[in-house]
Short mmCIF file of C-alpha atoms in Angstrom, two decimals:
data_model
loop_
_atom_site.label_atom_id
_atom_site.label_comp_id
_atom_site.label_asym_id
_atom_site.label_seq_id
_atom_site.Cartn_x
_atom_site.Cartn_y
_atom_site.Cartn_z
CA UNK A 1 0.00 0.00 0.00
CA UNK A 2 0.99 3.62 -0.59
CA UNK A 3 -0.15 6.86 0.96
CA UNK A 4 -0.60 10.31 -0.58
CA UNK A 5 -0.94 13.33 1.71
CA UNK A 6 -2.20 16.62 0.28
CA UNK A 7 -1.38 19.37 2.79
CA UNK A 8 -3.62 22.22 1.66
CA UNK A 9 -4.37 25.68 2.97
CA UNK A 10 -7.73 24.61 4.41
CA UNK A 11 -7.00 21.02 5.35
CA UNK A 12 -5.23 17.70 4.80
CA UNK A 13 -6.46 14.90 2.57
CA UNK A 14 -4.98 11.42 2.93
CA UNK A 15 -5.42 8.84 0.17
CA UNK A 16 -4.51 5.17 0.58
CA UNK A 17 -3.92 3.23 -2.64
CA UNK A 18 -2.73 -0.22 -3.59
CA UNK A 19 0.31 -1.01 -5.73
CA UNK A 20 -1.71 -0.41 -8.91
CA UNK A 21 -2.85 3.02 -7.72
CA UNK A 22 -6.43 1.95 -6.97
CA UNK A 23 -8.06 3.78 -4.08
CA UNK A 24 -8.48 1.80 -0.86
CA UNK A 25 -9.63 4.61 1.42
CA UNK A 26 -9.39 8.31 2.17
CA UNK A 27 -9.67 10.66 5.11
CA UNK A 28 -9.34 14.37 5.76
CA UNK A 29 -8.98 16.99 8.46
CA UNK A 30 -9.53 20.75 8.37
CA UNK A 31 -7.93 23.81 9.96
CA UNK A 32 -8.10 27.59 9.71
CA UNK A 33 -6.11 30.47 8.25
CA UNK A 34 -5.54 33.62 10.31
CA UNK A 35 -5.45 37.15 8.91
CA UNK A 36 -3.86 39.34 11.60
CA UNK A 37 -3.68 42.41 9.31
CA UNK A 38 -4.97 43.44 5.88
CA UNK A 39 -3.13 41.45 3.22
CA UNK A 40 -1.65 39.07 5.79
CA UNK A 41 -2.30 35.32 5.76
CA UNK A 42 -0.72 32.97 8.30
CA UNK A 43 -0.99 29.44 9.66
CA UNK A 44 0.47 27.53 12.60
CA UNK A 45 2.57 24.61 11.29
CA UNK A 46 1.27 22.55 14.20
CA UNK A 47 -2.11 22.64 12.45
CA UNK A 48 -0.64 20.68 9.53
CA UNK A 49 0.96 17.99 11.66
CA UNK A 50 -2.17 17.76 13.79
CA UNK A 51 -4.26 17.42 10.64
CA UNK A 52 -1.98 14.70 9.28
CA UNK A 53 -2.16 12.79 12.56
CA UNK A 54 -5.96 13.07 12.58
CA UNK A 55 -6.33 11.88 8.97
CA UNK A 56 -3.94 8.97 9.53
CA UNK A 57 -5.85 7.92 12.65
CA UNK A 58 -9.05 7.80 10.58
CA UNK A 59 -7.41 5.66 7.90
CA UNK A 60 -5.83 3.35 10.46
CA UNK A 61 -9.19 2.84 12.16
CA UNK A 62 -11.10 2.19 8.93
CA UNK A 63 -8.46 0.19 7.01
CA UNK A 64 -6.25 -1.43 9.63
CA UNK A 65 -4.68 -4.24 7.60
CA UNK A 66 -4.14 -2.05 4.53
CA UNK A 67 -2.66 0.72 6.69
CA UNK A 68 -0.23 -1.79 8.20
CA UNK A 69 0.96 -2.65 4.67
CA UNK A 70 2.06 0.89 3.73
CA UNK A 71 5.48 0.79 2.07
CA UNK A 72 5.81 4.47 1.26
CA UNK A 73 4.13 7.84 1.51
CA UNK A 74 4.60 11.18 -0.15
CA UNK A 75 3.24 14.70 0.10
CA UNK A 76 1.76 17.53 -1.89
CA UNK A 77 1.75 20.98 -0.34
CA UNK A 78 0.70 24.57 -0.90
CA UNK A 79 3.64 26.53 -2.27
CA UNK A 80 5.74 29.52 -1.20
CA UNK A 81 4.98 29.46 2.54
CA UNK A 82 7.84 30.43 4.87
CA UNK A 83 8.33 28.19 7.91
CA UNK A 84 11.18 29.58 10.00
CA UNK A 85 12.88 27.42 12.63
CA UNK A 86 15.81 27.89 14.98
CA UNK A 87 18.79 25.60 15.46
CA UNK A 88 16.69 23.20 17.57
CA UNK A 89 13.88 23.07 15.03
CA UNK A 90 11.49 25.23 17.04
CA UNK A 91 9.10 27.32 14.93
CA UNK A 92 9.95 31.01 15.35
CA UNK A 93 6.71 32.57 14.06
CA UNK A 94 3.54 31.51 12.22
CA UNK A 95 4.06 30.48 8.60
CA UNK A 96 3.52 33.33 6.10
CA UNK A 97 1.35 31.78 3.37
CA UNK A 98 1.33 31.93 -0.42
CA UNK A 99 -1.51 34.47 -0.57
CA UNK A 100 0.10 36.91 1.88
CA UNK A 101 1.00 40.19 0.13
CA UNK A 102 2.83 42.07 2.89
CA UNK A 103 6.21 41.70 1.16
CA UNK A 104 5.25 43.58 -2.02
CA UNK A 105 7.98 46.20 -1.52
CA UNK A 106 10.67 43.59 -0.88
CA UNK A 107 9.50 41.57 -3.90
CA UNK A 108 9.78 44.62 -6.16
CA UNK A 109 13.29 45.32 -4.87
CA UNK A 110 14.41 41.74 -5.53
CA UNK A 111 12.72 41.63 -8.93
CA UNK A 112 14.64 44.76 -9.96
CA UNK A 113 17.95 42.93 -9.53
CA UNK A 114 19.38 42.04 -12.93
CA UNK A 115 19.90 38.36 -12.14
CA UNK A 116 16.56 37.67 -10.45
CA UNK A 117 14.42 36.76 -13.45
CA UNK A 118 17.33 35.33 -15.44
CA UNK A 119 18.14 32.76 -12.76
CA UNK A 120 14.73 32.03 -11.24
CA UNK A 121 12.86 32.10 -14.56
CA UNK A 122 10.07 34.05 -12.89
CA UNK A 123 9.00 37.46 -11.70
CA UNK A 124 9.67 37.71 -7.97
CA UNK A 125 6.08 37.84 -6.76
CA UNK A 126 5.14 39.00 -3.23
CA UNK A 127 3.75 35.51 -2.59
CA UNK A 128 7.14 33.85 -3.13
CA UNK A 129 9.27 32.77 -0.18
CA UNK A 130 12.36 34.95 -0.67
CA UNK A 131 10.64 38.34 -0.26
CA UNK A 132 8.90 37.01 2.87
CA UNK A 133 12.30 36.48 4.48
CA UNK A 134 13.39 39.94 3.38
CA UNK A 135 10.26 41.33 5.05
CA UNK A 136 11.07 39.44 8.26
CA UNK A 137 14.64 40.77 8.16
CA UNK A 138 13.33 44.32 7.83
CA UNK A 139 10.38 44.21 10.23
CA UNK A 140 11.20 41.39 12.67
CA UNK A 141 15.01 41.44 12.89
CA UNK A 142 15.03 39.59 16.21
CA UNK A 143 13.26 36.67 14.53
CA UNK A 144 15.43 36.79 11.41
CA UNK A 145 18.58 36.59 13.54
CA UNK A 146 17.46 33.19 14.89
CA UNK A 147 16.56 31.59 11.55
CA UNK A 148 18.63 28.43 11.17
CA UNK A 149 16.46 26.80 8.46
CA UNK A 150 13.62 27.77 6.14
CA UNK A 151 11.12 25.15 5.04
CA UNK A 152 8.12 25.02 2.73
CA UNK A 153 4.85 23.85 4.34
CA UNK A 154 4.88 20.23 3.17
CA UNK A 155 8.60 20.01 3.99
CA UNK A 156 7.89 20.92 7.60
CA UNK A 157 5.65 17.84 7.70
CA UNK A 158 8.44 15.81 6.05
CA UNK A 159 10.86 17.00 8.75
CA UNK A 160 8.30 16.11 11.44
CA UNK A 161 7.96 12.62 9.95
CA UNK A 162 11.65 11.90 9.25
CA UNK A 163 13.81 14.37 11.18
CA UNK A 164 15.48 15.47 7.92
CA UNK A 165 15.46 18.99 6.47
CA UNK A 166 14.71 18.38 2.80
CA UNK A 167 12.76 19.84 -0.06
CA UNK A 168 12.45 19.02 -3.76
CA UNK A 169 12.69 20.87 -7.04
CA UNK A 170 9.06 21.83 -7.66
CA UNK A 171 8.54 23.55 -4.30
CA UNK A 172 12.05 25.01 -4.27
CA UNK A 173 11.34 26.59 -7.68
CA UNK A 174 8.68 28.79 -6.05
CA UNK A 175 11.02 30.35 -3.52
CA UNK A 176 12.97 32.68 -5.89
CA UNK A 177 16.16 31.13 -4.47
CA UNK A 178 16.48 28.32 -7.03
CA UNK A 179 18.24 28.41 -10.38
CA UNK A 180 15.27 26.71 -12.06
CA UNK A 181 17.17 25.79 -15.23
CA UNK A 182 20.07 24.16 -13.35
CA UNK A 183 17.84 22.73 -10.56
CA UNK A 184 20.15 23.99 -7.83
CA UNK A 185 20.17 26.71 -5.18
CA UNK A 186 21.58 29.96 -6.52
CA UNK A 187 24.09 31.75 -4.30
CA UNK A 188 23.32 34.95 -6.20
CA UNK A 189 19.58 34.74 -5.52
CA UNK A 190 20.14 33.76 -1.89
CA UNK A 191 22.38 36.76 -1.35
CA UNK A 192 19.66 39.16 -2.56
CA UNK A 193 17.77 38.49 0.65
CA UNK A 194 20.68 37.90 2.97
CA UNK A 195 20.28 34.11 3.01
CA UNK A 196 22.82 31.28 2.70
CA UNK A 197 22.87 27.69 1.47
CA UNK A 198 23.31 26.55 5.07
CA UNK A 199 19.78 27.77 5.80
CA UNK A 200 18.30 25.81 2.90
CA UNK A 201 16.97 22.24 3.13
CA UNK A 202 18.67 19.38 1.29
CA UNK A 203 17.59 19.55 -2.35
CA UNK A 204 16.09 16.38 -3.85
CA UNK A 205 13.97 15.33 -6.81
CA UNK A 206 10.33 14.68 -6.01
CA UNK A 207 10.64 10.91 -6.43
CA UNK A 208 13.73 10.67 -4.18
CA UNK A 209 13.38 8.93 -0.83
CA UNK A 210 13.92 11.27 2.13
CA UNK A 211 14.15 8.46 4.67
CA UNK A 212 12.08 6.23 6.97
CA UNK A 213 9.49 7.50 9.42
CA UNK A 214 11.43 8.32 12.59
CA UNK A 215 10.78 6.48 15.85
CA UNK A 216 9.46 9.69 17.42
CA UNK A 217 6.39 9.32 15.16
CA UNK A 218 5.60 5.77 16.30
CA UNK A 219 2.30 7.08 17.65
CA UNK A 220 1.07 7.39 14.06
CA UNK A 221 1.08 3.62 13.70
CA UNK A 222 2.92 3.63 10.38
CA UNK A 223 5.04 0.56 9.62
CA UNK A 224 8.66 0.96 10.76
CA UNK A 225 9.96 0.34 7.24
CA UNK A 226 7.65 2.90 5.58
CA UNK A 227 9.68 5.30 3.46
CA UNK A 228 8.88 9.00 3.04
CA UNK A 229 9.30 10.23 -0.53
CA UNK A 230 9.94 13.94 -1.16
CA UNK A 231 6.74 14.76 -3.13
CA UNK A 232 6.05 18.13 -4.68
CA UNK A 233 4.21 21.43 -4.91
CA UNK A 234 0.44 21.21 -5.23
CA UNK A 235 0.03 22.00 -8.93
CA UNK A 236 3.00 19.85 -9.92
CA UNK A 237 1.65 16.91 -7.92
CA UNK A 238 -1.85 17.48 -9.32
CA UNK A 239 -0.23 17.24 -12.76
CA UNK A 240 1.25 13.88 -11.70
CA UNK A 241 -2.27 12.85 -10.70
CA UNK A 242 -3.60 13.50 -14.21
CA UNK A 243 -0.55 12.35 -16.18
CA UNK A 244 0.55 15.82 -17.31
CA UNK A 245 4.29 15.30 -17.40
CA UNK A 246 5.67 16.56 -20.71
CA UNK A 247 5.04 18.35 -23.99
CA UNK A 248 1.42 18.35 -25.09
CA UNK A 249 0.10 17.36 -21.67
CA UNK A 250 -1.78 19.85 -19.53
CA UNK A 251 -4.92 20.86 -17.73
CA UNK A 252 -7.24 23.78 -17.19
CA UNK A 253 -8.45 24.18 -13.63
CA UNK A 254 -11.62 26.11 -12.79
CA UNK A 255 -11.21 26.38 -9.05
CA UNK A 256 -11.22 29.32 -6.65
CA UNK A 257 -8.37 30.54 -8.80
CA UNK A 258 -7.91 29.41 -12.39
CA UNK A 259 -4.86 27.64 -13.81
CA UNK A 260 -3.74 26.67 -17.29
CA UNK A 261 -0.82 24.24 -16.91
CA UNK A 262 1.42 22.69 -19.55
CA UNK A 263 4.07 20.04 -19.02
CA UNK A 264 7.46 20.79 -20.57
CA UNK A 265 10.42 18.64 -21.52
CA UNK A 266 12.71 21.66 -21.48
CA UNK A 267 13.28 24.88 -19.58
CA UNK A 268 11.72 27.77 -21.54
CA UNK A 269 10.92 30.67 -19.21
CA UNK A 270 9.06 33.85 -20.13
CA UNK A 271 8.87 35.84 -16.92
CA UNK A 272 7.71 39.09 -18.52
CA UNK A 273 4.24 37.64 -19.20
CA UNK A 274 3.86 36.48 -15.57
CA UNK A 275 4.03 32.85 -16.67
CA UNK A 276 5.25 30.62 -13.86
CA UNK A 277 8.09 28.33 -14.97
CA UNK A 278 8.85 25.71 -12.31
CA UNK A 279 10.63 22.38 -12.02
CA UNK A 280 8.26 19.43 -12.16
CA UNK A 281 7.91 16.93 -9.33
CA UNK A 282 9.60 14.29 -11.50
CA UNK A 283 13.22 14.40 -12.67
CA UNK A 284 14.20 16.10 -15.92
CA UNK A 285 10.83 17.82 -16.47
CA UNK A 286 9.45 21.31 -15.96
CA UNK A 287 5.98 22.77 -16.14
CA UNK A 288 4.56 26.18 -16.88
CA UNK A 289 1.31 27.72 -15.82
CA UNK A 290 -0.72 30.87 -16.08
CA UNK A 291 -2.79 31.86 -13.08
CA UNK A 292 -6.10 33.73 -12.85
CA UNK A 293 -6.66 34.89 -9.29
CA UNK A 294 -10.49 34.87 -9.26
CA UNK A 295 -12.14 32.08 -11.27
CA UNK A 296 -15.00 30.39 -9.39
CA UNK A 297 -14.41 33.14 -6.83
CA UNK A 298 -15.95 35.48 -9.40
CA UNK A 299 -19.08 33.30 -9.48
CA UNK A 300 -19.12 33.26 -5.69
CA UNK A 301 -19.06 37.07 -5.77
CA UNK A 302 -22.03 37.13 -8.15
CA UNK A 303 -23.86 34.62 -5.97
CA UNK A 304 -23.44 36.86 -2.93
CA UNK A 305 -24.77 39.98 -4.62
CA UNK A 306 -27.72 38.22 -6.29
CA UNK A 307 -28.70 36.09 -3.32
CA UNK A 308 -28.63 32.94 -5.46
CA UNK A 309 -26.22 30.03 -5.24
CA UNK A 310 -23.55 29.66 -7.89
CA UNK A 311 -25.10 26.32 -8.84
CA UNK A 312 -28.53 27.86 -9.34
CA UNK A 313 -27.09 30.66 -11.46
CA UNK A 314 -25.28 28.13 -13.63
CA UNK A 315 -28.26 25.80 -13.95
CA UNK A 316 -30.43 28.68 -15.20
CA UNK A 317 -28.24 28.93 -18.32
CA UNK A 318 -28.90 25.42 -19.56
CA UNK A 319 -26.20 23.75 -21.64
CA UNK A 320 -26.17 25.43 -25.06
CA UNK A 321 -23.62 28.23 -25.46
CA UNK A 322 -24.98 31.52 -26.71
CA UNK A 323 -23.19 34.23 -28.69
CA UNK A 324 -21.27 36.87 -26.67
CA UNK A 325 -23.68 39.23 -24.93
CA UNK A 326 -23.60 42.96 -24.31
CA UNK A 327 -22.64 42.67 -20.63
CA UNK A 328 -18.87 42.42 -20.12
CA UNK A 329 -17.07 41.28 -16.95
CA UNK A 330 -13.38 41.71 -16.10
CA UNK A 331 -12.50 39.26 -13.30
CA UNK A 332 -9.79 41.26 -11.55
CA UNK A 333 -11.52 41.19 -8.16
CA UNK A 334 -8.22 40.54 -6.38
CA UNK A 335 -5.84 41.93 -9.01
CA UNK A 336 -4.41 39.59 -11.62
CA UNK A 337 -1.40 37.35 -12.11
CA UNK A 338 -1.00 36.21 -15.75
CA UNK A 339 -0.28 38.08 -17.98
CA UNK A 340 -0.45 41.39 -16.10
CA UNK A 341 1.26 40.82 -12.71
CA UNK A 342 -0.94 43.58 -11.30
CA UNK A 343 -2.09 43.36 -7.70
CA UNK A 344 -3.80 46.76 -7.84
CA UNK A 345 -6.06 46.51 -10.90
CA UNK A 346 -9.70 45.82 -10.07
CA UNK A 347 -12.55 44.21 -11.94
CA UNK A 348 -15.26 45.79 -14.02
CA UNK A 349 -18.80 45.12 -15.20
CA UNK A 350 -19.89 47.08 -18.27
CA UNK A 351 -22.59 47.01 -20.92
CA UNK A 352 -25.44 46.38 -18.48
CA UNK A 353 -28.81 48.05 -18.96
CA UNK A 354 -32.23 48.20 -17.32
CA UNK A 355 -33.21 44.91 -18.95
CA UNK A 356 -30.12 42.94 -17.80
CA UNK A 357 -31.05 39.73 -15.97
CA UNK A 358 -29.17 37.48 -13.54
CA UNK A 359 -28.63 35.13 -16.49
CA UNK A 360 -26.97 37.94 -18.47
CA UNK A 361 -24.65 38.65 -15.54
CA UNK A 362 -23.87 34.97 -15.09
CA UNK A 363 -22.91 34.60 -18.74
CA UNK A 364 -20.79 37.75 -18.47
CA UNK A 365 -18.91 36.45 -15.42
CA UNK A 366 -18.28 33.03 -16.94
CA UNK A 367 -17.14 34.64 -20.19
CA UNK A 368 -14.82 37.10 -18.46
CA UNK A 369 -13.13 34.32 -16.47
CA UNK A 370 -12.83 32.22 -19.64
CA UNK A 371 -11.19 35.15 -21.43
CA UNK A 372 -8.73 35.54 -18.55
CA UNK A 373 -7.84 31.85 -18.92
CA UNK A 374 -7.39 32.47 -22.66
CA UNK A 375 -4.87 35.17 -21.65
CA UNK A 376 -2.94 32.48 -19.77
CA UNK A 377 -3.14 30.03 -22.67
CA UNK A 378 -1.81 32.65 -25.10
CA UNK A 379 1.02 33.48 -22.68
CA UNK A 380 1.96 29.79 -22.46
CA UNK A 381 1.92 29.48 -26.23
CA UNK A 382 4.34 32.39 -26.35
CA UNK A 383 6.92 30.17 -24.58
CA UNK A 384 6.52 27.41 -27.16
CA UNK A 385 4.12 25.28 -25.13
CA UNK A 386 1.60 23.45 -27.28
CA UNK A 387 -1.75 22.13 -26.04
CA UNK A 388 -4.05 20.51 -28.62
CA UNK A 389 -6.45 19.43 -25.87
CA UNK A 390 -6.51 19.64 -22.09
CA UNK A 391 -8.04 18.00 -19.07
CA UNK A 392 -10.69 20.14 -17.39
CA UNK A 393 -10.68 19.92 -13.59
CA UNK A 394 -11.96 21.97 -10.67
CA UNK A 395 -15.41 22.71 -9.29
CA UNK A 396 -16.37 25.07 -12.12
CA UNK A 397 -16.23 22.22 -14.65
CA UNK A 398 -19.34 20.72 -13.04
CA UNK A 399 -21.22 23.42 -14.95
CA UNK A 400 -22.04 22.08 -18.44
CA UNK A 401 -22.53 25.61 -19.78
CA UNK A 402 -19.25 26.96 -18.40
CA UNK A 403 -17.22 23.98 -19.63
CA UNK A 404 -18.72 24.27 -23.13
CA UNK A 405 -18.10 28.03 -23.10
CA UNK A 406 -14.50 27.56 -21.94
CA UNK A 407 -13.82 24.99 -24.68
CA UNK A 408 -15.20 27.47 -27.22
CA UNK A 409 -13.20 30.45 -25.91
CA UNK A 410 -9.97 28.43 -25.78
CA UNK A 411 -10.88 26.59 -29.00
CA UNK A 412 -9.64 23.40 -27.34
CA UNK A 413 -11.33 20.06 -26.71
CA UNK A 414 -11.65 19.69 -22.92
CA UNK A 415 -11.58 16.22 -21.36
CA UNK A 416 -13.46 15.85 -18.08
CA UNK A 417 -12.07 13.05 -15.87
CA UNK A 418 -14.17 10.79 -13.70
CA UNK A 419 -15.09 12.61 -10.50
CA UNK A 420 -12.59 11.74 -7.78
CA UNK A 421 -10.22 10.01 -10.22
CA UNK A 422 -7.50 12.63 -9.93
CA UNK A 423 -6.00 15.21 -7.64
CA UNK A 424 -2.94 16.09 -5.63
CA UNK A 425 -3.43 13.28 -3.09
CA UNK A 426 -3.45 10.72 -5.92
CA UNK A 427 -0.42 12.41 -7.47
CA UNK A 428 1.40 12.17 -4.14
CA UNK A 429 0.54 8.47 -3.84
CA UNK A 430 1.87 7.91 -7.36
CA UNK A 431 5.11 9.69 -6.42
CA UNK A 432 5.40 7.39 -3.41
CA UNK A 433 5.04 4.34 -5.68
CA UNK A 434 7.79 5.62 -7.98
CA UNK A 435 10.08 6.51 -5.09
CA UNK A 436 9.83 3.18 -3.32
CA UNK A 437 9.68 0.82 -6.32
CA UNK A 438 11.85 2.74 -8.76
CA UNK A 439 9.11 2.60 -11.41
CA UNK A 440 9.32 5.21 -14.17
CA UNK A 441 6.88 8.12 -13.65
CA UNK A 442 5.53 7.75 -17.20
CA UNK A 443 4.43 4.19 -16.35
CA UNK A 444 2.70 5.10 -13.10
CA UNK A 445 1.33 8.59 -13.81
CA UNK A 446 -1.22 7.81 -16.50
CA UNK A 447 -4.20 9.96 -17.42
CA UNK A 448 -7.39 9.28 -15.46
CA UNK A 449 -10.49 7.73 -17.05
CA UNK A 450 -12.36 10.33 -19.09
CA UNK A 451 -16.10 10.84 -18.57
CA UNK A 452 -16.64 13.01 -21.64
CA UNK A 453 -14.89 15.32 -24.11
CA UNK A 454 -16.36 18.79 -24.58
CA UNK A 455 -15.71 20.11 -28.08
CA UNK A 456 -15.67 23.83 -28.95
CA UNK A 457 -18.94 25.11 -30.41
CA UNK A 458 -17.75 25.79 -33.94
CA UNK A 459 -20.66 28.14 -34.64
CA UNK A 460 -19.42 30.58 -31.98
CA UNK A 461 -15.60 30.26 -32.05
CA UNK A 462 -15.06 33.26 -34.38
CA UNK A 463 -17.42 35.51 -32.40
CA UNK A 464 -15.65 34.66 -29.15
CA UNK A 465 -12.27 35.28 -30.80
CA UNK A 466 -13.42 38.80 -31.62
CA UNK A 467 -14.88 39.32 -28.15
CA UNK A 468 -11.64 38.08 -26.57
CA UNK A 469 -9.62 40.64 -28.57
CA UNK A 470 -11.86 43.40 -27.15
CA UNK A 471 -11.44 41.97 -23.64
CA UNK A 472 -7.64 41.95 -23.93
CA UNK A 473 -7.62 45.53 -25.22
CA UNK A 474 -9.65 46.79 -22.22
CA UNK A 475 -6.96 46.17 -19.57
CA UNK A 476 -5.18 49.55 -19.97
CA UNK A 477 -8.50 51.36 -19.46
CA UNK A 478 -9.25 49.40 -16.28
CA UNK A 479 -5.69 49.97 -15.07
CA UNK A 480 -6.08 53.75 -15.52
CA UNK A 481 -9.22 53.92 -13.39
CA UNK A 482 -8.69 55.29 -9.85
#
């Protein structure tokens, strides 16, 4: 048996699978995020370890004999978080999370350095780990002086399980300390924030074995010979869960945020378009993604102001895509990532009139988010990435109308996997299988079963191409608004 642990921002999911990757059982535990100041987002690392212990106890109770047969486990984790510990491993302050924006000034300073984008392959975003440490150095110098090691969230759990300070390429790539092309820490990037290699974890590939579960964690009931495999960052591990490893493989995710991800066989960064270029969770591969900050979050916003649920708003549209309407929505409710890298721009709703209905607004919101994802797809294509089709995942793809609309806007066939047949926990379990058995990732990380393939509506592709061009041209006007 093998175990995948997905350490998320809102909770932990544990997935137990057999040697063929078939699900045996699952469990989860939840915890909270704290926001001590505007733009701040923090979490106590003890919440993650407590959540892992709770989820494992559930699995052990429900699947005792299978749990006792676990040979390996691996982890997926939310990226960029800064866990700071002293020389004894004691946590010095709450973890600053990926969606914390307090270090915007420090990020801009680092990004201005000539070598930053060249070496990291990315803009230095405020959410990345390096500017967080620069913020701590500036605002909490007494804490910074005690920092012996910095860990990413999932790697804190790895240390708790094994006693070893280790990370892997996909999570390290989101710190702005890694030379992403060479897959090694960069002394130049480290020096920009006053950090050293000695403060970094050991650097592994995602399928490398970190070590056995230490005796101090005997209370978890894991077998003594169970090996912990390094794992990866959440999107990279999700890509492992859907078989998106190399050229031509990818997915579109309609979740709280939106993601267009493409696997790459080579390193081909394009930081200027706010495309993320990261190492994959498997050796010798990279992946690139564009990020839309408010995808289903935009529908949740509309649901709040109309007093209807997002599901009810979607159901009212039926399934047949209509031509672009007069109402236009720009989904920059929390700023935007790809291709604008603009935390300050805000959304817009135009073209409404006295006769506009909730259905008109729903179509406008879904269209605006789909156009923003088209922005990301075009940015990825600018790097040489090629997607002729893509998996469609995330809660928004439960809407037949939205999925059909998205396929039409992207002009891509979208494959919807079986519900529950994918995800970061499955990707982590697959990484564990590869790490323990030595199996090649391409053999283990196959695509999930497909429920259906949504083709673009050919009758509306040209009209949506024209409407997308107008959407893309509107950004400077929105940016200029006070």
